[in-house]
mmCIF file of C-alpha atoms in Angstrom:
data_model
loop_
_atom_site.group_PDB
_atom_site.id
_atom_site.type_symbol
_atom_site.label_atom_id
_atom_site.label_comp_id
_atom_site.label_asym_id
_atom_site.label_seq_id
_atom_site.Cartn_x
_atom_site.Cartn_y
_atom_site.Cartn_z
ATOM 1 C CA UNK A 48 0.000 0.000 0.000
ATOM 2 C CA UNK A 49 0.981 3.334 -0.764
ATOM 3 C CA UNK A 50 2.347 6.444 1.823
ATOM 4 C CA UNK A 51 0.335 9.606 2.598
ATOM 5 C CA UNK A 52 3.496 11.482 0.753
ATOM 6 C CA UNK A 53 3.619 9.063 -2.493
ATOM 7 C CA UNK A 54 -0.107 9.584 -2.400
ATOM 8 C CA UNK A 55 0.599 13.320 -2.395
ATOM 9 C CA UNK A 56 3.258 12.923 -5.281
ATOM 10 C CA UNK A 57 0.451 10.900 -7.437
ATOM 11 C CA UNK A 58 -2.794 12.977 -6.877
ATOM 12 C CA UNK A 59 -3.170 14.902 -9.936
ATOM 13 C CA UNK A 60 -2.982 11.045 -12.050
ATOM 14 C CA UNK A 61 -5.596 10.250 -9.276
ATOM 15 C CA UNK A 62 -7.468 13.301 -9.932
ATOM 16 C CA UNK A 63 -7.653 12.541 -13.573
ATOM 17 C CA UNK A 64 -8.988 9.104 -13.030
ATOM 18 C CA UNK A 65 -11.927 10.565 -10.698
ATOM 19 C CA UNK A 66 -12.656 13.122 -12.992
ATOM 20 C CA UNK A 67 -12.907 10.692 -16.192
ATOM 21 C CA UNK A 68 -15.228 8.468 -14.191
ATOM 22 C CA UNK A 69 -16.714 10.975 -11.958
ATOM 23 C CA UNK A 70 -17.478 14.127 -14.199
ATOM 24 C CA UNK A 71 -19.539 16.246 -11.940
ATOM 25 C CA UNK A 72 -16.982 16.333 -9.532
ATOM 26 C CA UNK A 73 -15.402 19.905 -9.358
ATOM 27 C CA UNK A 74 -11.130 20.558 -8.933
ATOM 28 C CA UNK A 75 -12.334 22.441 -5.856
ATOM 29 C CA UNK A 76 -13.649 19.222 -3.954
ATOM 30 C CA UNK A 77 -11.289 17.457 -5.097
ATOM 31 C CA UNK A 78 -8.288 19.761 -3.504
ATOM 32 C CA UNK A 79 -10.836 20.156 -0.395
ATOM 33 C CA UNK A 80 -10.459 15.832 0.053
ATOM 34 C CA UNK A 81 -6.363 15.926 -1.472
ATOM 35 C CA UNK A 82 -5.286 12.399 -0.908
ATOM 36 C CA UNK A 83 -7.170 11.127 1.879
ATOM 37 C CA UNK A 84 -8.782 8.014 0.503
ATOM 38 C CA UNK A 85 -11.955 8.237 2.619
ATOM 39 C CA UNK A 86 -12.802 11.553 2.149
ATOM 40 C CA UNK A 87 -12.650 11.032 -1.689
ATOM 41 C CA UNK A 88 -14.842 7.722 -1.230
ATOM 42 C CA UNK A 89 -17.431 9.741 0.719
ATOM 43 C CA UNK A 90 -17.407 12.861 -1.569
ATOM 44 C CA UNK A 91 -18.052 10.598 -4.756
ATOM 45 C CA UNK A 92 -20.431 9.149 -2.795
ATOM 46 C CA UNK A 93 -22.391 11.973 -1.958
ATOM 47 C CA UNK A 94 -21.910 13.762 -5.260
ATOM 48 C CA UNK A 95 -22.551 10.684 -7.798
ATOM 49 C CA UNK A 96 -25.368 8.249 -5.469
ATOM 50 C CA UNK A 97 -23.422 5.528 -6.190
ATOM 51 C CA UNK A 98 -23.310 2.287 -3.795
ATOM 52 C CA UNK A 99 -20.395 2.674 -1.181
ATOM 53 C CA UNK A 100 -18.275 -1.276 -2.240
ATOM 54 C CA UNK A 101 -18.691 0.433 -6.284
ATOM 55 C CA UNK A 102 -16.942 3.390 -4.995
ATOM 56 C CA UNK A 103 -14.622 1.623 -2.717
ATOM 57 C CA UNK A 104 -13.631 -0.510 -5.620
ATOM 58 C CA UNK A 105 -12.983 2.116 -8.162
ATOM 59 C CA UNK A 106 -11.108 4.177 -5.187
ATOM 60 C CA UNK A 107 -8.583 1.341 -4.250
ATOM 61 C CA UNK A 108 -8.096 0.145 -8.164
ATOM 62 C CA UNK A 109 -6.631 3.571 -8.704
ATOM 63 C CA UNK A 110 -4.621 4.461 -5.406
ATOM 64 C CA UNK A 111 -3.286 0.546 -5.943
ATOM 65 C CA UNK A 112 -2.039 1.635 -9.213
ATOM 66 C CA UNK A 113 -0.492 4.492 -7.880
ATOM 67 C CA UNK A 114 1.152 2.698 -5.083
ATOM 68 C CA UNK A 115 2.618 0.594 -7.934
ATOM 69 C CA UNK A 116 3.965 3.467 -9.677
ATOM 70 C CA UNK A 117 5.213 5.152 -6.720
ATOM 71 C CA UNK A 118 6.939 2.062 -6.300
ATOM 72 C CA UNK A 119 8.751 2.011 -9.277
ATOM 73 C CA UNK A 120 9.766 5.773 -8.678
ATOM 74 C CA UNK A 121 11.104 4.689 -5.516
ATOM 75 C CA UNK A 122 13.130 1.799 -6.931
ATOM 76 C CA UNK A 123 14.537 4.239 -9.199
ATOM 77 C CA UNK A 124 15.323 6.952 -6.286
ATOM 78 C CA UNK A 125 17.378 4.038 -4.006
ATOM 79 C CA UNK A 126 19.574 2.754 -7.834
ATOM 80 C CA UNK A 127 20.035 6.562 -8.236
ATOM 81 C CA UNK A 128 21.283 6.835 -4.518
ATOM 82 C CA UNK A 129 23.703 3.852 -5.017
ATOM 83 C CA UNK A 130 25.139 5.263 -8.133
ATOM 84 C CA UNK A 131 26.207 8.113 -6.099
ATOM 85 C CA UNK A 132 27.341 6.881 -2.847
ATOM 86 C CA UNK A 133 29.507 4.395 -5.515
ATOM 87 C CA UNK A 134 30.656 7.911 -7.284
ATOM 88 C CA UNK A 135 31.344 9.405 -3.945
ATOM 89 C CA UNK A 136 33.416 6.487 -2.566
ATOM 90 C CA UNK A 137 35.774 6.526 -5.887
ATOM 91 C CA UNK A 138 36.548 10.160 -5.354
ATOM 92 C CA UNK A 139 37.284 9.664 -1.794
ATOM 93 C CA UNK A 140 39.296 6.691 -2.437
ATOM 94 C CA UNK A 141 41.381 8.961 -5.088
ATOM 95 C CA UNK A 142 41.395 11.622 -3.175
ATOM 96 C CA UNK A 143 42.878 9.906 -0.074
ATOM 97 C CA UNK A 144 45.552 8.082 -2.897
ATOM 98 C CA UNK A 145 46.647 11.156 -4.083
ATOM 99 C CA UNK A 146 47.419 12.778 -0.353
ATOM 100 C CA UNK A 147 49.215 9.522 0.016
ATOM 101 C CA UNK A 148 51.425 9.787 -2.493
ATOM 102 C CA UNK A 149 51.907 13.141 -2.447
ATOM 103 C CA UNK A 150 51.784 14.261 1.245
ATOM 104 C CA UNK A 151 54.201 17.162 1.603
ATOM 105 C CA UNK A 152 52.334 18.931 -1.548
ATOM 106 C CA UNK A 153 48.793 18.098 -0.404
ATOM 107 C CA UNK A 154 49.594 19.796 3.207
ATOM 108 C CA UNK A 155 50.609 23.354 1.019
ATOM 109 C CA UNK A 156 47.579 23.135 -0.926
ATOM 110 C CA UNK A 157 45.161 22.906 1.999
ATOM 111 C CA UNK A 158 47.437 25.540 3.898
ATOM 112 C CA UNK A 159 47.043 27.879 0.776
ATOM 113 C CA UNK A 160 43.608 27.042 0.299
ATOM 114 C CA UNK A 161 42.723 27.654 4.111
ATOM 115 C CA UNK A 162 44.868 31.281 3.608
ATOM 116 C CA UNK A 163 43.017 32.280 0.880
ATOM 117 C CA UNK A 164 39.425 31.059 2.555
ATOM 118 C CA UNK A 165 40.530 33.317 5.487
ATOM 119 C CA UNK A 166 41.487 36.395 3.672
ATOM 120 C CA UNK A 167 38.601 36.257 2.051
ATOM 121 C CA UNK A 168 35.943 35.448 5.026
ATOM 122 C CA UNK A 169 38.231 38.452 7.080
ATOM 123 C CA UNK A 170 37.568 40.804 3.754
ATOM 124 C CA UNK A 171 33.835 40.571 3.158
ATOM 125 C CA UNK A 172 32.926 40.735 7.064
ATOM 126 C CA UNK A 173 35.483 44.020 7.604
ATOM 127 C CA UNK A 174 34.493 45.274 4.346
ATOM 128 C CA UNK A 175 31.212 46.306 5.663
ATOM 129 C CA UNK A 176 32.616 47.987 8.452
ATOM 130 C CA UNK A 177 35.215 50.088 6.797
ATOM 131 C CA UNK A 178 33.184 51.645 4.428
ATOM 132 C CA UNK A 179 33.466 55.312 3.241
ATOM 133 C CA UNK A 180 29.977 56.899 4.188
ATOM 134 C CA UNK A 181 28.076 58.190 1.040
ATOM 135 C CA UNK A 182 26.539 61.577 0.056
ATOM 136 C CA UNK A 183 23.725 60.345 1.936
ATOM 137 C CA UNK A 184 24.722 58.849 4.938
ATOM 138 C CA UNK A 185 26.717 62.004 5.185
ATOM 139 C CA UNK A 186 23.020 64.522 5.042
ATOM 140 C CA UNK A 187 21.575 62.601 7.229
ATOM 141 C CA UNK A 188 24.193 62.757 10.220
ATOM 142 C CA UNK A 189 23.942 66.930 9.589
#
């Protein structure tokens, strides 16, 4: 069975499926009832007259099939995830090869790197502080 939030993701194919079946049912009850099966099953019972196991049926037929899609979706979501904690392993693998053969060089480069980070962290907050005051800020202290 499908989540509340894969639900959510699915509603406007859900939507469609009411609405094809279900014509006199307006977008506004439909967003009033978003996702929450029994609210739909009681508003299309209400609006249409039909028999509550009809509506029922029709109701769970089409949240089933979007629990099957949302399944899928989420299949591809955890492949895509392993793809790049695989991606993120090489580079950190390479990463820690490269310090290892090159130790003395990879120490400088962080040191620069951390010098420059600095300067520039230092720069933008003083920046702000040392300012010359403008035309303006200069009429209004008058």
């Amino acid at each position: 069975m499908a989540t509340k939030q894969q639900i959510s993701g699915e509603w406007n194919s859900i939507q469609g499926a009411v609405k094809e079946k279900y014509g006199q049912i307006t977008d506004d009850e439909l967003r009033e009832v978003e996702g929450e099966k029994e609210q739909l099953i009681g508003l299309i019972q209400q609006k249409v007259g039909a028999a509550r196991a009809e509506v029922e049926s029709f109701v769970n037929k089409i949240y089933q099939e979007c629990g099957e899609s949302c399944s899928h979706l989420s299949d591809r979501a955890a492949n895509y995830a392993e793809a790049t904690g695989q991606r993120l392993r090489g580079g950190y693998d390479q990463s820690t090869r490269a310090v290892a053969r090159r130790p003395m060089e990879s120490i400088v480069t962080a040191f620069g790197v951390g010098v420059l980070a600095g300067v520039a962290i230092g720069y933008s907050l003083a920046a702000d502080r040392y300012r010359e005051p403008t035309w303006r800020d200069r009429l209004m202290n008058r």
